Amino acid sequence: MELAEYCLTGAFIVAGLALLLNIGAVTSKKRALERVEAATALELVGSGRPTVGDRPVPDYADYGVTPQADTARTRSHGLAWYGTAFTVMSLLLLTAYIGIRMAVTGHGPFSNQHEFAVAFSWGILLAYLVFEWLYRLRALSLAVLPVTLGMMVYAMNLDATVNPLVPALQNSMMLTLHVGFAVISYGTACVSFAAAVLWLVRPKVKARWLPGQDTLDDIGYRAAALTFPLITIMIVLGAIWADTAWGRYWGWDPKETAAFVTWLIYGGYLHARVVRNWRGKKAAWLLVIGFAMVLFAYFGNHFFGGLHSYG
C-alpha cells in the first residue's frame, strides 16, 4: 500500500503542476493577443512603413502576428501541451492508486469516504480530458483542476486504513457498477459546472482568451446531457443493490434523496434547454446549482447520517 500512497501524492503534485502550466498557457495566449492588437493599431497610424537602412521592416501586422506575439503564442502552445500531459499523468497515477488498492482489498473504491474521494477525483479528470480532446481547449482546467485538487486534499486527510467490508457492501459487482456510474456522472457534472462558471465570469473579466460564451454554453449542455442519463443509471443500479443489501429498493435515505434532487435538477435543466430554449445566465446558474447538489449528495452523510454512512 505504500506504493499506492506514493501514487496518490504524485497525482496531487502533478495535477497542481498541470494547473500552473495551464495558467501559464492562457496568460501567454493573452499576451500574444495583446501584442497582435498593438501591432495592428500601430500599423493603422499613418501610411508610412518604418525601415532599417534601406530595407523595410516586415509588416507582421498584415499576418496578425509580431515576432514577440509569435514567441508568446509558441510558448502558450508549449505550456498547454505540458499541461495536458501532466493532467494525463495525474489520471494515470490515480488509476494506479485505485488499481493497487482494489488488488489489495479485493473490491472497488466504495468502502469509505477516502476511496470514493479518490475515485471522484479520477472521474473528474477523465471527464475533463475527454472534453478537452473534443473541444481542443484547456480553459476548463482553470475551474476543473482546483476542484480536483481540493478533492485529493480531502482524500489524503481521511483515514485510508483497509478494513473489512460491512455486510451491506458485500454485493460487490452491483455496487461496483453503481459507484462506477456515480464517479463518471460526478465527473461530467464538474465539467458542466466549469463551463457554467467560465460563462458567468467571462463578460466580467473581459478575457477574450477564454472560449466564447456560445462554446461554453454548448459544453455545459453536452456535459449535462451525459450527466443526466448517468445519474439515472446510477440511481437504478443503486435501487437494485439496496434491495439486496437492505431489503427495499428505496427508503428516502438522505443520500438517496439528495441523488434524486440532483437528478431532478439536471432533468429540469435539459427540459428547460430543449423545450424553453434556456440559455445564458439562467442555464449557467442551474448547472452551478446542479454541481452544488452533487457535492451535497457526496458530503451530506457527514451531517445527516443514514444508511450510506460507512466512514
Short mmCIF file of C-alpha atoms in Angstrom, two decimals:
data_model
loop_
_atom_site.label_atom_id
_atom_site.label_comp_id
_atom_site.label_asym_id
_atom_site.label_seq_id
_atom_site.Cartn_x
_atom_site.Cartn_y
_atom_site.Cartn_z
CA MET A 1 0.00 0.00 0.00
CA GLU A 2 2.98 2.30 0.39
CA LEU A 3 3.36 2.37 -3.39
CA ALA A 4 -0.30 3.34 -3.68
CA GLU A 5 0.23 6.26 -1.30
CA TYR A 6 3.12 7.47 -3.45
CA CYS A 7 0.83 7.31 -6.48
CA LEU A 8 -1.82 9.44 -4.75
CA THR A 9 0.72 12.02 -3.59
CA GLY A 10 2.27 12.09 -7.04
CA ALA A 11 -1.13 12.55 -8.68
CA PHE A 12 -1.78 15.56 -6.46
CA ILE A 13 1.60 17.16 -7.20
CA VAL A 14 1.33 16.55 -10.94
CA ALA A 15 -2.24 17.91 -11.07
CA GLY A 16 -1.04 21.04 -9.28
CA LEU A 17 1.73 21.47 -11.85
CA ALA A 18 -0.80 20.93 -14.64
CA LEU A 19 -2.90 23.78 -13.25
CA LEU A 20 0.12 26.10 -13.10
CA LEU A 21 1.11 25.17 -16.66
CA ASN A 22 -2.40 25.83 -17.95
CA ILE A 23 -2.49 29.18 -16.16
CA GLY A 24 0.81 30.00 -17.85
CA ALA A 25 -0.59 28.88 -21.21
CA VAL A 26 -3.65 31.11 -21.06
CA THR A 27 -1.54 34.02 -19.77
CA SER A 28 0.85 33.64 -22.72
CA LYS A 29 -2.11 33.46 -25.08
CA LYS A 30 -3.45 36.69 -23.60
CA ARG A 31 -0.10 38.40 -24.15
CA ALA A 32 0.03 37.17 -27.74
CA LEU A 33 -3.40 38.63 -28.42
CA GLU A 34 -2.43 41.95 -26.84
CA ARG A 35 0.72 42.18 -28.96
CA VAL A 36 -1.17 41.41 -32.16
CA GLU A 37 -3.64 44.18 -31.30
CA ALA A 38 -0.82 46.61 -30.53
CA ALA A 39 0.93 45.84 -33.81
CA THR A 40 -2.27 46.25 -35.76
CA ALA A 41 -3.03 49.57 -34.05
CA LEU A 42 0.43 50.91 -34.86
CA GLU A 43 0.03 49.89 -38.50
CA LEU A 44 -3.17 51.86 -38.72
CA VAL A 45 -1.46 55.06 -37.54
CA GLY A 46 -0.17 56.68 -40.72
CA SER A 47 0.55 55.03 -44.02
CA GLY A 48 4.34 55.02 -43.88
CA ARG A 49 6.28 51.88 -43.12
CA PRO A 50 9.45 52.05 -40.96
CA THR A 51 12.77 50.96 -42.45
CA VAL A 52 16.07 49.62 -41.21
CA GLY A 53 18.72 51.05 -43.52
CA ASP A 54 17.23 50.76 -46.99
CA ARG A 55 15.13 47.67 -46.17
CA PRO A 56 11.51 47.92 -44.98
CA VAL A 57 10.62 46.29 -41.69
CA PRO A 58 8.36 43.27 -42.36
CA ASP A 59 4.74 44.16 -41.73
CA TYR A 60 3.85 41.37 -39.31
CA ALA A 61 0.54 43.04 -38.56
CA ASP A 62 -0.59 42.05 -42.06
CA TYR A 63 -0.32 38.45 -40.90
CA GLY A 64 -1.87 39.02 -37.49
CA VAL A 65 1.41 38.35 -35.69
CA THR A 66 4.58 40.10 -34.50
CA PRO A 67 7.84 38.37 -33.58
CA GLN A 68 7.02 38.88 -29.90
CA ALA A 69 3.45 37.68 -30.37
CA ASP A 70 4.68 34.64 -32.27
CA THR A 71 7.04 33.82 -29.40
CA ALA A 72 4.23 34.21 -26.86
CA ARG A 73 1.95 32.03 -28.96
CA THR A 74 4.61 29.32 -29.26
CA ARG A 75 5.19 29.47 -25.51
CA SER A 76 1.44 29.20 -24.92
CA HIS A 77 1.20 26.08 -27.09
CA GLY A 78 4.17 24.50 -25.35
CA LEU A 79 2.83 25.16 -21.86
CA ALA A 80 -0.62 23.91 -22.89
CA TRP A 81 0.87 20.67 -24.22
CA TYR A 82 2.71 20.05 -20.98
CA GLY A 83 -0.41 20.97 -19.02
CA THR A 84 -2.36 18.27 -20.82
CA ALA A 85 0.48 15.76 -20.44
CA PHE A 86 0.65 16.38 -16.69
CA THR A 87 -3.13 16.04 -16.39
CA VAL A 88 -2.97 12.68 -18.17
CA MET A 89 -0.12 11.66 -15.87
CA SER A 90 -2.19 12.58 -12.82
CA LEU A 91 -5.08 10.48 -14.15
CA LEU A 92 -2.74 7.53 -14.69
CA LEU A 93 -1.35 7.83 -11.16
CA LEU A 94 -4.87 7.88 -9.73
CA THR A 95 -5.68 4.84 -11.87
CA ALA A 96 -2.63 3.08 -10.44
CA TYR A 97 -3.67 4.00 -6.90
CA ILE A 98 -7.19 2.67 -7.38
CA GLY A 99 -5.89 -0.46 -9.12
CA ILE A 100 -3.39 -1.25 -6.36
CA ARG A 101 -5.99 -0.69 -3.66
CA MET A 102 -8.51 -2.89 -5.47
CA ALA A 103 -5.89 -5.63 -5.80
CA VAL A 104 -5.15 -5.46 -2.08
CA THR A 105 -8.74 -5.14 -0.82
CA GLY A 106 -10.47 -7.28 -3.43
CA HIS A 107 -13.25 -4.76 -4.04
CA GLY A 108 -13.95 -1.46 -5.77
CA PRO A 109 -13.35 2.01 -4.30
CA PHE A 110 -16.50 2.21 -2.22
CA SER A 111 -15.77 1.04 1.34
CA ASN A 112 -15.21 4.53 2.78
CA GLN A 113 -15.06 8.25 2.00
CA HIS A 114 -11.34 8.13 1.27
CA GLU A 115 -11.71 5.61 -1.53
CA PHE A 116 -14.63 7.37 -3.13
CA ALA A 117 -12.93 10.78 -2.87
CA VAL A 118 -10.02 9.39 -4.89
CA ALA A 119 -12.45 7.83 -7.38
CA PHE A 120 -14.33 11.16 -7.57
CA SER A 121 -11.05 12.91 -8.48
CA TRP A 122 -10.38 10.24 -11.09
CA GLY A 123 -13.82 10.72 -12.66
CA ILE A 124 -13.38 14.48 -12.85
CA LEU A 125 -10.02 14.22 -14.61
CA LEU A 126 -11.31 11.61 -17.05
CA ALA A 127 -14.37 13.68 -17.98
CA TYR A 128 -12.28 16.84 -18.33
CA LEU A 129 -9.73 15.20 -20.63
CA VAL A 130 -12.49 13.86 -22.87
CA PHE A 131 -13.99 17.34 -23.26
CA GLU A 132 -10.56 18.91 -23.73
CA TRP A 133 -9.94 16.47 -26.57
CA LEU A 134 -13.37 17.11 -28.11
CA TYR A 135 -13.17 20.91 -27.97
CA ARG A 136 -9.40 21.43 -28.10
CA LEU A 137 -9.47 23.91 -25.25
CA ARG A 138 -7.83 23.93 -21.85
CA ALA A 139 -9.51 26.89 -20.19
CA LEU A 140 -11.92 24.50 -18.45
CA SER A 141 -8.97 23.28 -16.40
CA LEU A 142 -8.92 26.62 -14.57
CA ALA A 143 -12.15 25.57 -12.85
CA VAL A 144 -11.86 21.76 -13.02
CA LEU A 145 -8.37 21.27 -11.59
CA PRO A 146 -8.94 23.31 -8.39
CA VAL A 147 -11.97 21.11 -7.64
CA THR A 148 -9.88 18.01 -8.31
CA LEU A 149 -7.04 19.22 -6.11
CA GLY A 150 -9.48 20.03 -3.33
CA MET A 151 -10.96 16.54 -3.55
CA MET A 152 -7.48 14.99 -3.41
CA VAL A 153 -6.55 17.04 -0.35
CA TYR A 154 -9.77 15.88 1.28
CA ALA A 155 -8.96 12.25 0.40
CA MET A 156 -5.41 12.47 1.76
CA ASN A 157 -6.71 13.78 5.08
CA LEU A 158 -9.15 10.89 5.54
CA ASP A 159 -8.42 7.53 7.11
CA ALA A 160 -7.07 5.25 4.36
CA THR A 161 -6.95 2.13 6.54
CA VAL A 162 -8.18 -1.02 4.81
CA ASN A 163 -10.99 -2.52 6.88
CA PRO A 164 -13.29 -5.49 6.24
CA LEU A 165 -16.42 -4.59 4.28
CA VAL A 166 -19.60 -4.13 6.25
CA PRO A 167 -22.31 -6.62 5.21
CA ALA A 168 -24.27 -4.05 3.17
CA LEU A 169 -21.25 -3.52 0.88
CA GLN A 170 -20.54 -7.14 0.12
CA ASN A 171 -22.69 -7.36 -3.05
CA SER A 172 -19.56 -6.26 -4.86
CA MET A 173 -20.48 -6.43 -8.57
CA MET A 174 -23.72 -4.44 -8.43
CA LEU A 175 -22.23 -1.95 -6.00
CA THR A 176 -19.14 -1.52 -8.18
CA LEU A 177 -21.34 -0.67 -11.17
CA HIS A 178 -23.41 1.73 -9.05
CA VAL A 179 -20.31 3.54 -7.81
CA GLY A 180 -18.71 3.49 -11.27
CA PHE A 181 -21.65 5.34 -12.81
CA ALA A 182 -21.65 7.74 -9.85
CA VAL A 183 -17.98 8.55 -10.41
CA ILE A 184 -18.40 9.24 -14.13
CA SER A 185 -21.61 11.24 -13.66
CA TYR A 186 -19.97 13.40 -10.99
CA GLY A 187 -17.06 13.99 -13.38
CA THR A 188 -19.28 15.19 -16.23
CA ALA A 189 -21.23 17.31 -13.73
CA CYS A 190 -17.96 19.01 -12.77
CA VAL A 191 -17.23 19.76 -16.44
CA SER A 192 -20.68 21.33 -16.89
CA PHE A 193 -20.06 23.33 -13.70
CA ALA A 194 -16.69 24.56 -15.01
CA ALA A 195 -18.25 25.65 -18.31
CA ALA A 196 -21.01 27.48 -16.44
CA VAL A 197 -18.55 29.27 -14.15
CA LEU A 198 -16.43 30.43 -17.08
CA TRP A 199 -19.60 31.55 -18.89
CA LEU A 200 -20.55 33.69 -15.87
CA VAL A 201 -17.03 35.05 -15.38
CA ARG A 202 -16.12 35.80 -18.98
CA PRO A 203 -18.03 39.08 -19.50
CA LYS A 204 -16.90 40.43 -16.12
CA VAL A 205 -13.18 39.91 -16.66
CA LYS A 206 -13.37 40.59 -20.42
CA ALA A 207 -10.99 37.72 -21.01
CA ARG A 208 -11.02 37.21 -24.76
CA TRP A 209 -8.55 34.35 -24.39
CA LEU A 210 -11.40 32.34 -22.89
CA PRO A 211 -13.72 30.40 -25.21
CA GLY A 212 -16.76 32.29 -26.47
CA GLN A 213 -19.92 32.11 -24.40
CA ASP A 214 -21.68 30.09 -27.10
CA THR A 215 -18.94 27.46 -26.90
CA LEU A 216 -19.09 27.38 -23.10
CA ASP A 217 -22.87 27.11 -23.22
CA ASP A 218 -22.59 24.19 -25.63
CA ILE A 219 -20.02 22.41 -23.44
CA GLY A 220 -22.23 22.86 -20.38
CA TYR A 221 -25.20 21.45 -22.24
CA ARG A 222 -23.36 18.44 -23.65
CA ALA A 223 -21.81 17.60 -20.29
CA ALA A 224 -25.22 17.86 -18.59
CA ALA A 225 -26.75 15.72 -21.33
CA LEU A 226 -24.30 13.00 -20.29
CA THR A 227 -24.71 13.61 -16.57
CA PHE A 228 -28.47 13.06 -16.53
CA PRO A 229 -28.57 9.52 -18.01
CA LEU A 230 -25.51 8.53 -15.99
CA ILE A 231 -27.20 9.63 -12.76
CA THR A 232 -30.36 7.83 -13.88
CA ILE A 233 -28.44 4.56 -14.31
CA MET A 234 -26.64 5.18 -11.01
CA ILE A 235 -29.96 5.53 -9.17
CA VAL A 236 -31.47 2.45 -10.82
CA LEU A 237 -28.41 0.31 -10.03
CA GLY A 238 -28.37 1.70 -6.51
CA ALA A 239 -32.01 0.74 -6.02
CA ILE A 240 -31.33 -2.82 -7.21
CA TRP A 241 -28.36 -3.08 -4.86
CA ALA A 242 -30.37 -1.57 -1.99
CA ASP A 243 -32.98 -4.29 -2.34
CA THR A 244 -30.26 -6.91 -1.92
CA ALA A 245 -28.47 -5.08 0.91
CA TRP A 246 -31.38 -3.68 2.89
CA GLY A 247 -34.46 -5.45 1.58
CA ARG A 248 -36.03 -2.43 -0.11
CA TYR A 249 -35.48 -0.53 -3.36
CA TRP A 250 -35.98 2.96 -1.98
CA GLY A 251 -36.22 4.33 1.53
CA TRP A 252 -35.66 8.09 1.22
CA ASP A 253 -32.29 7.79 2.90
CA PRO A 254 -30.61 11.26 2.94
CA LYS A 255 -28.15 10.26 0.20
CA GLU A 256 -30.93 8.72 -1.89
CA THR A 257 -32.98 11.88 -1.51
CA ALA A 258 -30.01 14.09 -2.44
CA ALA A 259 -29.33 11.95 -5.52
CA PHE A 260 -32.98 12.22 -6.54
CA VAL A 261 -32.94 16.02 -6.16
CA THR A 262 -29.73 16.13 -8.23
CA TRP A 263 -31.45 14.05 -10.91
CA LEU A 264 -34.39 16.48 -10.90
CA ILE A 265 -32.10 19.49 -11.31
CA TYR A 266 -30.29 18.09 -14.34
CA GLY A 267 -33.54 16.80 -15.79
CA GLY A 268 -35.07 20.23 -15.27
CA TYR A 269 -32.09 21.87 -16.96
CA LEU A 270 -32.38 19.64 -20.03
CA HIS A 271 -36.13 20.18 -20.21
CA ALA A 272 -35.72 23.96 -19.96
CA ARG A 273 -32.96 23.89 -22.55
CA VAL A 274 -34.82 21.76 -25.11
CA VAL A 275 -38.42 22.89 -24.57
CA ARG A 276 -37.98 26.51 -23.48
CA ASN A 277 -34.59 27.13 -25.11
CA TRP A 278 -33.00 28.23 -21.85
CA ARG A 279 -29.50 29.53 -22.49
CA GLY A 280 -27.19 32.04 -20.96
CA LYS A 281 -27.22 33.14 -17.35
CA LYS A 282 -30.24 31.14 -16.14
CA ALA A 283 -28.91 27.93 -17.64
CA ALA A 284 -25.42 28.55 -16.26
CA TRP A 285 -26.69 29.12 -12.74
CA LEU A 286 -28.78 25.96 -12.94
CA LEU A 287 -25.63 23.98 -13.77
CA VAL A 288 -23.82 25.58 -10.84
CA ILE A 289 -26.70 24.61 -8.55
CA GLY A 290 -26.65 21.10 -10.01
CA PHE A 291 -22.98 20.57 -9.14
CA ALA A 292 -23.50 22.10 -5.71
CA MET A 293 -26.16 19.43 -5.20
CA VAL A 294 -23.71 16.76 -6.38
CA LEU A 295 -21.28 17.91 -3.67
CA PHE A 296 -24.08 17.97 -1.12
CA ALA A 297 -25.05 14.43 -2.07
CA TYR A 298 -21.45 13.37 -1.55
CA PHE A 299 -20.67 15.21 1.69
CA GLY A 300 -24.19 15.24 3.14
CA ASN A 301 -23.89 11.96 5.01
CA HIS A 302 -21.37 13.68 7.32
CA PHE A 303 -24.23 15.84 8.56
CA PHE A 304 -27.32 13.68 8.18
CA GLY A 305 -26.03 10.14 8.62
CA GLY A 306 -28.21 7.44 7.11
CA LEU A 307 -27.52 4.03 5.65
CA HIS A 308 -24.79 5.37 3.36
CA SER A 309 -22.54 6.38 6.28
CA TYR A 310 -19.70 3.87 6.11
CA GLY A 311 -16.75 6.04 7.08
#
